[in-house]
Tab-separated table of C-alpha atoms in Angstrom:
chain	number	residue	atom	x	y	z
A	1	MET	CA	2.494	39.618	-7.294
A	2	MET	CA	5.724	38.372	-8.863
A	3	GLU	CA	5.089	39.307	-12.489
A	4	PHE	CA	8.718	38.606	-13.372
A	5	TRP	CA	9.347	35.293	-11.640
A	6	SER	CA	11.531	33.647	-14.258
A	7	PRO	CA	12.351	29.974	-13.730
A	8	THR	CA	15.297	28.487	-15.620
A	9	ILE	CA	14.116	25.421	-17.515
A	10	ALA	CA	16.228	25.353	-20.677
A	11	GLY	CA	18.771	22.799	-19.469
A	12	ASP	CA	16.386	20.581	-17.546
A	13	ALA	CA	15.786	17.117	-18.994
A	14	GLY	CA	12.265	15.787	-19.231
A	15	PRO	CA	8.904	17.468	-19.871
A	16	LYS	CA	8.871	21.256	-19.641
A	17	TYR	CA	5.929	21.313	-17.246
A	18	LEU	CA	7.934	19.241	-14.730
A	19	ALA	CA	10.912	21.562	-15.178
A	20	ILE	CA	8.656	24.469	-14.164
A	21	VAL	CA	7.461	22.552	-11.102
A	22	LYS	CA	11.044	21.735	-10.131
A	23	ALA	CA	12.110	25.365	-10.532
A	24	LEU	CA	9.151	26.469	-8.421
A	25	ALA	CA	10.055	23.988	-5.666
A	26	ASP	CA	13.723	25.034	-5.794
A	27	ASP	CA	12.865	28.724	-5.462
A	28	ILE	CA	10.469	28.082	-2.585
A	29	ARG	CA	13.055	25.953	-0.829
A	30	ALA	CA	15.727	28.635	-1.322
A	31	GLY	CA	13.478	31.371	0.071
A	32	ARG	CA	13.204	33.247	-3.213
A	33	LEU	CA	9.448	32.586	-3.184
A	34	PRO	CA	8.194	33.010	0.399
A	35	PRO	CA	4.768	31.716	1.513
A	36	GLY	CA	1.848	33.852	0.402
A	37	VAL	CA	3.541	35.342	-2.657
A	38	ARG	CA	1.238	35.617	-5.636
A	39	LEU	CA	2.631	34.028	-8.794
A	40	PRO	CA	2.418	35.579	-12.269
A	41	PRO	CA	-0.683	34.808	-14.324
A	42	GLN	CA	-0.267	31.665	-16.370
A	43	ARG	CA	-0.516	33.513	-19.699
A	44	VAL	CA	2.191	35.968	-18.631
A	45	LEU	CA	4.496	33.158	-17.552
A	46	ALA	CA	3.860	31.164	-20.747
A	47	LYS	CA	4.735	34.167	-22.880
A	48	HIS	CA	7.831	34.938	-20.800
A	49	LEU	CA	9.096	31.344	-21.081
A	50	ASN	CA	8.053	31.009	-24.730
A	51	VAL	CA	6.018	27.872	-24.046
A	52	ASP	CA	2.407	26.912	-24.668
A	53	LEU	CA	-0.160	28.030	-22.128
A	54	THR	CA	-1.136	24.372	-21.652
A	55	THR	CA	2.410	23.626	-20.450
A	56	VAL	CA	2.157	26.241	-17.697
A	57	THR	CA	-1.382	25.172	-16.798
A	58	ARG	CA	-0.184	21.596	-16.472
A	59	ALA	CA	2.732	22.737	-14.303
A	60	PHE	CA	0.479	24.763	-11.985
A	61	ASN	CA	-1.949	21.850	-11.670
A	62	GLU	CA	0.918	19.548	-10.663
A	63	ALA	CA	2.282	22.161	-8.229
A	64	ARG	CA	-1.148	22.468	-6.646
A	65	ARG	CA	-1.522	18.683	-6.429
A	66	THR	CA	1.820	18.346	-4.662
A	67	GLY	CA	1.050	21.098	-2.174
A	68	LEU	CA	3.403	23.781	-3.491
A	69	ILE	CA	0.730	26.348	-4.303
A	70	ASP	CA	-2.889	27.231	-3.717
A	71	ALA	CA	-5.094	28.550	-6.497
A	72	THR	CA	-8.448	30.334	-6.353
A	73	ALA	CA	-10.509	31.241	-9.397
A	74	GLY	CA	-10.436	34.982	-9.918
A	75	ARG	CA	-7.614	35.573	-7.410
A	76	GLY	CA	-4.674	33.682	-8.861
A	77	SER	CA	-2.052	31.262	-7.576
A	78	PHE	CA	-0.126	31.706	-4.336
A	79	VAL	CA	2.880	29.993	-2.794
A	80	ARG	CA	1.548	27.696	-0.115
A	81	GLY	CA	4.563	27.139	2.130
A	82	ALA	CA	7.759	25.173	2.459
A	83	ALA	CA	8.634	23.038	-0.546
A	84	PRO	CA	9.159	19.312	-0.138
A	85	ALA	CA	12.676	17.984	-0.161
A	86	ALA	CA	14.082	17.365	-3.632
A	87	ALA	CA	14.156	13.621	-2.882
A	88	GLU	CA	10.375	13.677	-2.503
A	89	VAL	CA	9.694	14.993	-6.021
A	90	ARG	CA	9.299	11.895	-8.171
A	91	ARG	CA	9.450	11.879	-11.942
A	92	PRO	CA	7.710	9.618	-14.431
A	93	ASP	CA	9.599	6.732	-15.961
A	94	PRO	CA	11.115	8.179	-19.181
A	95	SER	CA	10.537	4.832	-20.938
A	96	GLY	CA	6.792	5.387	-20.764
A	97	SER	CA	6.219	2.146	-18.846
A	98	VAL	CA	3.709	2.040	-16.006
A	99	ASP	CA	3.985	-0.457	-13.152
A	100	PHE	CA	0.612	-1.811	-12.061
A	101	SER	CA	2.157	-4.943	-10.547
A	102	MET	CA	3.822	-3.754	-7.323
A	103	ASN	CA	1.188	-3.447	-4.613
A	104	MET	CA	2.749	-0.637	-2.612
A	105	PRO	CA	1.155	2.470	-1.152
A	106	PRO	CA	1.590	5.685	-3.127
A	107	GLN	CA	4.186	8.062	-1.746
A	108	PRO	CA	2.470	11.455	-2.112
A	109	VAL	CA	4.527	14.580	-1.675
A	110	ALA	CA	2.054	15.663	1.005
A	111	ALA	CA	3.247	12.749	3.174
A	112	ARG	CA	6.742	14.317	3.294
A	113	LEU	CA	8.303	10.915	3.858
A	114	ALA	CA	11.877	11.917	3.045
A	115	GLY	CA	11.669	14.997	5.245
A	116	ARG	CA	10.034	13.089	8.065
A	117	MET	CA	12.658	10.367	7.897
A	118	GLU	CA	15.494	12.879	7.882
A	119	ALA	CA	14.050	14.753	10.870
A	120	GLY	CA	13.144	11.551	12.706
A	121	LEU	CA	16.540	9.933	12.300
A	122	SER	CA	18.203	13.181	13.354
A	123	ARG	CA	16.157	13.151	16.553
A	124	LEU	CA	17.096	9.530	17.167
A	125	THR	CA	20.813	10.163	16.808
A	126	ARG	CA	20.566	12.912	19.430
A	127	SER	CA	18.475	10.870	21.856
A	128	PRO	CA	19.927	9.222	24.979
A	129	GLY	CA	20.867	5.607	24.400
A	130	PHE	CA	21.050	5.961	20.633
A	131	LEU	CA	24.144	3.761	20.442
A	132	ASP	CA	22.147	0.971	22.067
A	133	ARG	CA	20.062	0.971	18.885
A	134	MET	CA	23.177	0.039	16.938
A	135	GLN	CA	23.480	-3.264	18.826
A	136	TYR	CA	21.683	-6.563	18.420
A	137	GLN	CA	18.129	-6.475	19.758
A	138	ASP	CA	15.804	-9.117	21.132
A	139	SER	CA	14.195	-11.113	18.317
A	140	ALA	CA	10.770	-10.094	19.617
A	141	GLY	CA	11.788	-6.429	19.575
A	142	ASN	CA	12.958	-4.358	22.517
A	143	MET	CA	10.349	-3.443	25.111
A	144	ALA	CA	10.056	0.192	24.034
A	145	ASP	CA	9.228	-0.805	20.460
A	146	ARG	CA	6.864	-3.543	21.620
A	147	ALA	CA	5.061	-0.993	23.801
A	148	ALA	CA	4.696	1.339	20.813
A	149	ALA	CA	3.417	-1.588	18.741
A	150	ALA	CA	0.884	-2.442	21.453
A	151	GLN	CA	-0.293	1.177	21.382
A	152	TRP	CA	-0.673	1.122	17.590
A	153	LEU	CA	-2.415	-2.266	17.469
A	154	GLY	CA	-4.527	-1.468	20.519
A	155	ARG	CA	-6.482	1.152	18.616
A	156	ARG	CA	-8.179	-1.632	16.684
A	157	LEU	CA	-7.660	-4.701	18.862
A	158	GLY	CA	-8.290	-3.140	22.251
A	159	PRO	CA	-5.811	-3.026	25.167
A	160	LEU	CA	-2.869	-5.375	24.651
A	161	PRO	CA	-0.263	-6.565	27.146
A	162	VAL	CA	3.205	-5.916	25.759
A	163	GLN	CA	4.111	-9.572	26.318
A	164	ARG	CA	1.673	-10.569	23.548
A	165	VAL	CA	3.133	-8.168	20.967
A	166	LEU	CA	6.246	-8.674	18.819
A	167	VAL	CA	8.107	-6.492	16.326
A	168	ALA	CA	9.496	-8.052	13.140
A	169	GLY	CA	11.168	-7.144	9.863
A	170	GLY	CA	8.090	-7.200	7.646
A	171	ALA	CA	4.893	-9.224	7.341
A	172	GLN	CA	6.426	-11.842	5.047
A	173	VAL	CA	8.906	-12.738	7.791
A	174	VAL	CA	6.060	-12.927	10.322
A	175	LEU	CA	3.913	-15.167	8.126
A	176	ALA	CA	6.778	-17.603	7.578
A	177	ALA	CA	7.523	-17.622	11.301
A	178	VAL	CA	3.880	-18.144	12.290
A	179	LEU	CA	3.544	-21.076	9.901
A	180	ALA	CA	6.697	-22.584	11.395
A	181	ALA	CA	5.378	-22.047	14.916
A	182	ILE	CA	1.957	-23.661	14.493
A	183	LEU	CA	2.089	-25.994	11.457
A	184	LYS	CA	4.175	-28.938	10.361
A	185	SER	CA	4.646	-30.514	6.959
A	186	GLY	CA	1.441	-32.111	5.710
A	187	ASP	CA	-0.887	-30.023	7.888
A	188	ALA	CA	-3.875	-28.408	6.199
A	189	LEU	CA	-4.211	-24.620	6.033
A	190	CYS	CA	-7.485	-23.100	4.847
A	191	VAL	CA	-6.989	-20.095	2.572
A	192	PRO	CA	-9.255	-18.008	0.328
A	193	SER	CA	-9.484	-19.468	-3.179
A	194	LEU	CA	-7.634	-16.336	-4.286
A	195	THR	CA	-4.905	-15.642	-1.776
A	196	TYR	CA	-1.732	-13.637	-1.178
A	197	PRO	CA	1.192	-15.157	-3.164
A	198	GLY	CA	3.664	-14.563	-0.328
A	199	LEU	CA	1.605	-16.767	1.971
A	200	ARG	CA	1.383	-19.460	-0.702
A	201	MET	CA	5.146	-19.395	-1.145
A	202	ALA	CA	5.819	-19.675	2.598
A	203	ALA	CA	3.312	-22.516	2.980
A	204	GLU	CA	4.661	-24.479	0.019
A	205	ARG	CA	8.226	-24.211	1.296
A	206	ARG	CA	7.079	-25.670	4.600
A	207	GLY	CA	5.115	-28.491	2.967
A	208	VAL	CA	1.785	-27.195	4.245
A	209	ARG	CA	-1.270	-28.359	2.333
A	210	LEU	CA	-3.464	-25.480	1.134
A	211	VAL	CA	-7.233	-25.939	1.239
A	212	PRO	CA	-9.067	-23.327	-0.875
A	213	VAL	CA	-12.230	-21.823	0.597
A	214	THR	CA	-14.873	-20.261	-1.631
A	215	CYS	CA	-15.264	-16.484	-1.494
A	216	ASP	CA	-17.866	-14.052	-2.802
A	217	ALA	CA	-18.160	-10.271	-3.064
A	218	GLU	CA	-18.016	-9.954	0.726
A	219	GLY	CA	-14.975	-12.173	1.117
A	220	LEU	CA	-14.518	-15.601	2.701
A	221	ASP	CA	-17.760	-17.604	2.871
A	222	PRO	CA	-18.257	-18.859	6.472
A	223	ASP	CA	-20.379	-21.819	5.356
A	224	ALA	CA	-17.673	-22.915	2.924
A	225	PHE	CA	-15.120	-22.574	5.728
A	226	LEU	CA	-17.300	-24.761	7.962
A	227	ASP	CA	-17.463	-27.416	5.249
A	228	SER	CA	-13.671	-27.319	4.895
A	229	CYS	CA	-13.264	-27.745	8.656
A	230	LYS	CA	-15.412	-30.859	8.589
A	231	VAL	CA	-13.693	-32.440	5.582
A	232	ALA	CA	-10.056	-31.270	5.618
A	233	ARG	CA	-9.588	-30.839	9.404
A	234	PRO	CA	-7.273	-27.814	9.013
A	235	ARG	CA	-4.918	-26.641	11.735
A	236	ALA	CA	-5.257	-22.985	10.736
A	237	LEU	CA	-7.038	-20.451	8.553
A	238	TYR	CA	-5.339	-17.578	6.723
A	239	VAL	CA	-7.449	-14.537	5.860
A	240	VAL	CA	-7.026	-10.890	4.830
A	241	PRO	CA	-10.190	-9.419	6.374
A	242	THR	CA	-9.949	-5.807	5.149
A	243	LEU	CA	-9.261	-4.771	1.526
A	244	ASP	CA	-8.422	-8.327	0.583
A	245	ASN	CA	-5.460	-8.901	-1.693
A	246	PRO	CA	-6.342	-9.341	-4.516
A	247	THR	CA	-10.151	-8.996	-4.556
A	248	THR	CA	-10.450	-5.835	-2.331
A	249	ALA	CA	-13.347	-7.463	-0.422
A	250	THR	CA	-13.842	-6.496	3.228
A	251	LEU	CA	-15.455	-9.049	5.529
A	252	PRO	CA	-18.523	-7.631	7.307
A	253	ALA	CA	-18.538	-7.756	11.101
A	254	THR	CA	-21.101	-10.577	11.105
A	255	ARG	CA	-18.883	-12.792	8.951
A	256	ARG	CA	-15.844	-12.094	11.118
A	257	ALA	CA	-17.755	-13.190	14.179
A	258	ARG	CA	-19.071	-16.298	12.414
A	259	ILE	CA	-15.602	-17.279	11.159
A	260	ALA	CA	-14.180	-16.882	14.674
A	261	GLU	CA	-17.003	-19.019	16.092
A	262	ILE	CA	-16.383	-21.805	13.559
A	263	ALA	CA	-12.629	-21.712	14.073
A	264	ARG	CA	-12.930	-21.977	17.841
A	265	ALA	CA	-15.428	-24.841	17.606
A	266	HIS	CA	-13.077	-26.841	15.384
A	267	GLY	CA	-9.789	-26.002	17.079
A	268	VAL	CA	-8.502	-23.921	14.157
A	269	ALA	CA	-6.002	-21.107	14.665
A	270	ILE	CA	-6.592	-17.915	12.678
A	271	ILE	CA	-3.762	-16.085	10.917
A	272	GLU	CA	-5.205	-12.615	10.356
A	273	ASP	CA	-3.188	-10.634	7.809
A	274	ASP	CA	-4.424	-7.105	8.490
A	275	ALA	CA	-2.000	-5.391	6.105
A	276	TYR	CA	-4.573	-2.830	4.974
A	277	GLY	CA	-6.603	-2.499	8.165
A	278	ALA	CA	-5.265	0.963	9.059
A	279	LEU	CA	-6.412	2.504	5.767
A	280	PRO	CA	-10.249	2.526	5.965
A	281	PRO	CA	-11.323	4.581	9.000
A	282	ASP	CA	-14.583	2.611	9.222
A	283	ALA	CA	-13.235	-0.946	8.921
A	284	PRO	CA	-14.954	-3.497	11.187
A	285	ALA	CA	-13.106	-4.684	14.266
A	286	PRO	CA	-10.395	-7.235	13.420
A	287	ILE	CA	-10.971	-10.904	14.123
A	288	GLY	CA	-8.173	-10.569	16.686
A	289	ALA	CA	-10.438	-8.277	18.695
A	290	LEU	CA	-13.184	-10.936	18.675
A	291	ALA	CA	-11.087	-14.055	19.261
A	292	ALA	CA	-7.723	-13.029	20.715
A	293	ASP	CA	-7.162	-16.484	22.183
A	294	ILE	CA	-6.912	-18.188	18.754
A	295	THR	CA	-5.756	-15.350	16.477
A	296	TRP	CA	-2.277	-14.445	15.259
A	297	HIS	CA	-2.878	-10.864	14.131
A	298	VAL	CA	-0.290	-9.413	11.718
A	299	ALA	CA	-0.161	-5.709	10.819
A	300	THR	CA	2.563	-4.302	8.593
A	301	LEU	CA	3.568	-0.709	7.940
A	302	SER	CA	4.547	-1.640	4.367
A	303	LYS	CA	1.013	-1.177	3.021
A	304	CYS	CA	-0.040	1.908	4.955
A	305	VAL	CA	3.261	3.831	5.227
A	306	SER	CA	6.185	2.484	3.177
A	307	PRO	CA	7.732	-0.905	2.389
A	308	GLY	CA	11.127	0.694	3.029
A	309	LEU	CA	10.535	0.619	6.796
A	310	ARG	CA	10.282	-3.199	6.794
A	311	ILE	CA	8.421	-3.195	10.087
A	312	ALA	CA	5.496	-5.415	11.054
A	313	TYR	CA	3.706	-5.923	14.358
A	314	VAL	CA	2.080	-9.136	15.499
A	315	ALA	CA	-0.276	-9.839	18.378
A	316	VAL	CA	-0.282	-13.500	19.447
A	317	PRO	CA	-2.758	-15.447	21.596
A	318	GLY	CA	-0.557	-15.605	24.723
A	319	THR	CA	2.911	-15.415	26.218
A	320	ASN	CA	3.763	-19.029	25.350
A	321	GLU	CA	2.990	-18.314	21.710
A	322	ALA	CA	5.132	-15.166	21.913
A	323	VAL	CA	8.117	-17.229	23.055
A	324	ARG	CA	7.609	-19.732	20.230
A	325	LEU	CA	7.249	-17.024	17.617
A	326	ALA	CA	10.310	-15.132	18.860
A	327	ALA	CA	12.369	-18.301	18.418
A	328	GLU	CA	11.168	-18.692	14.823
A	329	LEU	CA	11.807	-15.021	14.080
A	330	ARG	CA	15.336	-15.387	15.386
A	331	ALA	CA	15.965	-18.374	13.104
A	332	ILE	CA	14.537	-16.638	10.038
A	333	ASN	CA	15.591	-13.001	10.343
A	334	MET	CA	17.336	-12.482	13.718
A	335	MET	CA	15.590	-9.158	14.429
A	336	ALA	CA	13.816	-6.187	12.905
A	337	ALA	CA	16.108	-3.372	11.785
A	338	PRO	CA	16.609	-1.427	15.034
A	339	LEU	CA	16.724	2.039	13.464
A	340	THR	CA	13.506	1.727	11.461
A	341	ALA	CA	11.795	0.054	14.426
A	342	ALA	CA	12.826	3.017	16.595
A	343	LEU	CA	11.719	5.484	13.938
A	344	ALA	CA	8.303	3.829	13.694
A	345	SER	CA	7.949	3.911	17.493
A	346	GLN	CA	8.836	7.600	17.529
A	347	TRP	CA	6.289	8.314	14.794
A	348	ILE	CA	3.592	6.447	16.711
A	349	ALA	CA	4.309	8.488	19.834
A	350	ASP	CA	4.311	11.900	18.167
A	351	GLY	CA	1.473	11.324	15.677
A	352	GLU	CA	3.667	11.383	12.567
A	353	LEU	CA	2.596	7.873	11.606
A	354	ASP	CA	-1.064	8.889	11.684
A	355	ALA	CA	-0.289	11.880	9.462
A	356	VAL	CA	1.485	9.718	6.881
A	357	VAL	CA	-1.360	7.167	6.850
A	358	ALA	CA	-3.887	9.981	6.393
A	359	SER	CA	-1.934	11.376	3.426
A	360	ILE	CA	-1.748	7.950	1.799
A	361	ARG	CA	-5.450	7.335	2.446
A	362	GLN	CA	-6.286	10.637	0.754
A	363	GLU	CA	-4.004	9.902	-2.198
A	364	ASN	CA	-5.575	6.444	-2.558
A	365	GLY	CA	-8.982	8.096	-2.797
A	366	LEU	CA	-7.769	10.411	-5.547
A	367	ARG	CA	-6.209	7.546	-7.475
A	368	GLN	CA	-9.281	5.362	-7.151
A	369	ALA	CA	-11.321	8.249	-8.582
A	370	VAL	CA	-8.961	8.355	-11.582
A	371	ALA	CA	-9.377	4.586	-11.968
A	372	ARG	CA	-13.179	4.772	-11.806
A	373	GLU	CA	-13.219	7.304	-14.611
A	374	ALA	CA	-10.618	5.563	-16.782
A	375	LEU	CA	-12.142	2.070	-16.363
A	376	ARG	CA	-15.789	3.111	-16.525
A	377	GLY	CA	-18.018	0.302	-17.789
A	378	LEU	CA	-15.608	-2.506	-16.869
A	379	ASP	CA	-16.120	-5.120	-14.151
A	380	VAL	CA	-13.979	-3.638	-11.379
A	381	ARG	CA	-13.927	-4.232	-7.621
A	382	ALA	CA	-12.228	-1.557	-5.567
A	383	HIS	CA	-12.285	0.392	-2.304
A	384	SER	CA	-11.721	4.127	-2.092
A	385	CYS	CA	-9.081	3.712	0.640
A	386	GLY	CA	-7.130	0.938	-1.058
A	387	HIS	CA	-4.327	1.097	-3.589
A	388	HIS	CA	-5.271	-1.840	-5.777
A	389	LEU	CA	-8.302	-3.055	-7.707
A	390	TRP	CA	-9.534	-6.343	-9.121
A	391	LEU	CA	-10.557	-6.317	-12.788
A	392	ARG	CA	-12.431	-9.145	-14.450
A	393	LEU	CA	-11.586	-9.290	-18.147
A	394	PRO	CA	-14.469	-8.983	-20.596
A	395	ASP	CA	-15.085	-11.664	-23.229
A	396	PRO	CA	-13.342	-12.724	-25.385
A	397	TRP	CA	-10.149	-11.745	-23.536
A	398	CYS	CA	-8.164	-14.361	-21.639
A	399	ARG	CA	-5.647	-13.313	-19.009
A	400	GLY	CA	-2.522	-14.713	-20.673
A	401	GLU	CA	-3.204	-12.980	-23.959
A	402	PHE	CA	-4.095	-9.748	-22.211
A	403	GLY	CA	-0.921	-9.838	-20.117
A	404	ALA	CA	1.207	-10.263	-23.252
A	405	HIS	CA	-0.428	-7.319	-25.019
A	406	ALA	CA	-0.145	-5.169	-21.876
A	407	ARG	CA	3.601	-5.866	-21.696
A	408	GLN	CA	3.980	-4.756	-25.318
A	409	LEU	CA	2.570	-1.393	-24.260
A	410	GLY	CA	4.901	-1.137	-21.274
A	411	LEU	CA	2.218	-2.025	-18.717
A	412	SER	CA	2.850	-4.617	-16.008
A	413	VAL	CA	-0.104	-6.240	-14.235
A	414	ILE	CA	-0.507	-9.353	-12.098
A	415	LEU	CA	-2.615	-12.139	-13.552
A	416	SER	CA	-5.034	-14.103	-11.364
A	417	ASP	CA	-2.790	-17.187	-11.638
A	418	ALA	CA	-0.480	-15.661	-9.008
A	419	PHE	CA	-3.299	-15.812	-6.434
A	420	ALA	CA	-5.368	-18.837	-7.424
A	421	VAL	CA	-5.427	-21.960	-5.268
A	422	GLY	CA	-7.187	-24.013	-7.900
A	423	PRO	CA	-8.732	-22.742	-11.161
A	424	ALA	CA	-7.856	-19.123	-11.973
A	425	PRO	CA	-10.543	-16.687	-13.168
A	426	GLU	CA	-10.036	-14.399	-16.150
A	427	ALA	CA	-8.978	-11.441	-14.044
A	428	ILE	CA	-6.031	-9.232	-13.138
A	429	ARG	CA	-4.940	-7.196	-10.131
A	430	VAL	CA	-4.123	-3.586	-10.911
A	431	SER	CA	-2.055	-1.763	-8.285
A	432	LEU	CA	-2.298	2.022	-8.316
A	433	GLY	CA	0.448	3.012	-5.901
A	434	ALA	CA	3.656	2.653	-7.918
A	435	ALA	CA	2.730	5.256	-10.560
A	436	PRO	CA	4.583	8.453	-9.611
A	437	ASP	CA	1.615	10.764	-10.181
A	438	ALA	CA	-2.010	10.940	-11.270
A	439	GLU	CA	-1.102	11.820	-14.843
A	440	THR	CA	1.035	8.711	-15.302
A	441	LEU	CA	-1.679	6.642	-13.648
A	442	ARG	CA	-4.368	8.042	-15.949
A	443	TYR	CA	-2.184	7.399	-18.997
A	444	GLY	CA	-1.562	3.760	-18.036
A	445	LEU	CA	-5.187	3.040	-17.134
A	446	SER	CA	-6.398	4.587	-20.388
A	447	LEU	CA	-4.132	2.154	-22.260
A	448	LEU	CA	-5.594	-0.751	-20.264
A	449	ALA	CA	-9.113	0.442	-21.098
A	450	THR	CA	-8.210	0.835	-24.780
A	451	LEU	CA	-6.918	-2.725	-24.914
A	452	LEU	CA	-10.079	-4.066	-23.340
A	453	SER	CA	-12.344	-2.060	-25.663
A	454	HIS	CA	-11.129	-4.074	-28.670
A	455	PRO	CA	-11.127	-7.821	-29.340
A	456	PRO	CA	-7.690	-9.430	-29.055
A	457	GLY	CA	-7.381	-9.941	-32.815
A	458	ALA	CA	-7.628	-6.198	-33.468
A	459	ILE	CA	-4.922	-5.155	-31.024
A	460	SER	CA	-2.012	-5.434	-33.432
A	461	THR	CA	-3.450	-2.567	-35.441
A	462	ILE	CA	-3.729	-0.411	-32.311
A	463	VAL	CA	-0.227	-1.151	-31.032
């Protein structure tokens, strides 16, 4: 036991508990605290550092959460193993603001993203043909990356010929390119009545007419889609089948099959945005697995790994469609970034991508548990594997007034107006991934709950 481990925290800016965590990580990384070493009791360390016991307890809890130490009641706390890279230790925003607007996956220390990227890029630079990666690539992606994409997508879609798979620089690029490939100005596109703002933006820029389709707790209503096909004669349907953005609904297998049947009968192409499909291990088969001949299946790594990779994969109905889409991709974005495409392919091959997704899935579950507790009693839709939730505001709150009060408290949320194709409900999307840790998340959600527990007129006295 290291009774006299003495971290230096006096000159460290920020909360003292985080300074202790940083010192612990630094000493583990430097080898001064090898794996298995028992740390001093919390009371001893608090006395030695002249801080409150609660400060040390908070530090040990954070160190355990980030994988630095293990703790067992009655036995004490022990160094777990190698510390994460310093770049992977994130700190709360000193302004006290909490971002609930950016719908990104959390970046838990357990995912070791910085370390994995450093090691992965180092391997790439030493690999044969690395300099070829520094040249222009085919707009559909080079064949090695397309083969890796086919392997990744094939887990959910079934076996895929490489010729039907393309690699692109993010899902937003793919969606714009798909719309350009299959729709012209004035064409009708069926979308959920609450739909992804990026799709709306791409469609509006192309002059595509959006036709809202009614949804319920299980997602897009097939009967409403059928009615829209008869009246509006759409050329395509856009849908997020798993962990819908923003409502979090997941279409049951029966609805997916029914939607595919209706689309085929009416000559409607399906744009399946499966951004979150890799997160729930029990998600139903994608629509692309049921109707490959009419489905443009888009899967991005931005929502299950990191938006910094800017890599998306798309499976198209056939080789002719692949040629058309590659031409649109070239016009919009030339090519996916070759280095991140190669890194993603390497991670698929060696299982690193699966490990990162698993870490993010686990962190999402922890954060959703925090949200359930903090927002208890409110009308919330969520999924344990997702990193956002949909909150319907209680009477007499309206979304505009709530958004203004939230901003005064340093909280940013997305109002339903951003998603609505037609009338907007009194609701907000709350994204859980941007908060650097569970404590910051809990703090921000408790403020949201406090706001909603009072009528709007009383808020000025709280603020």
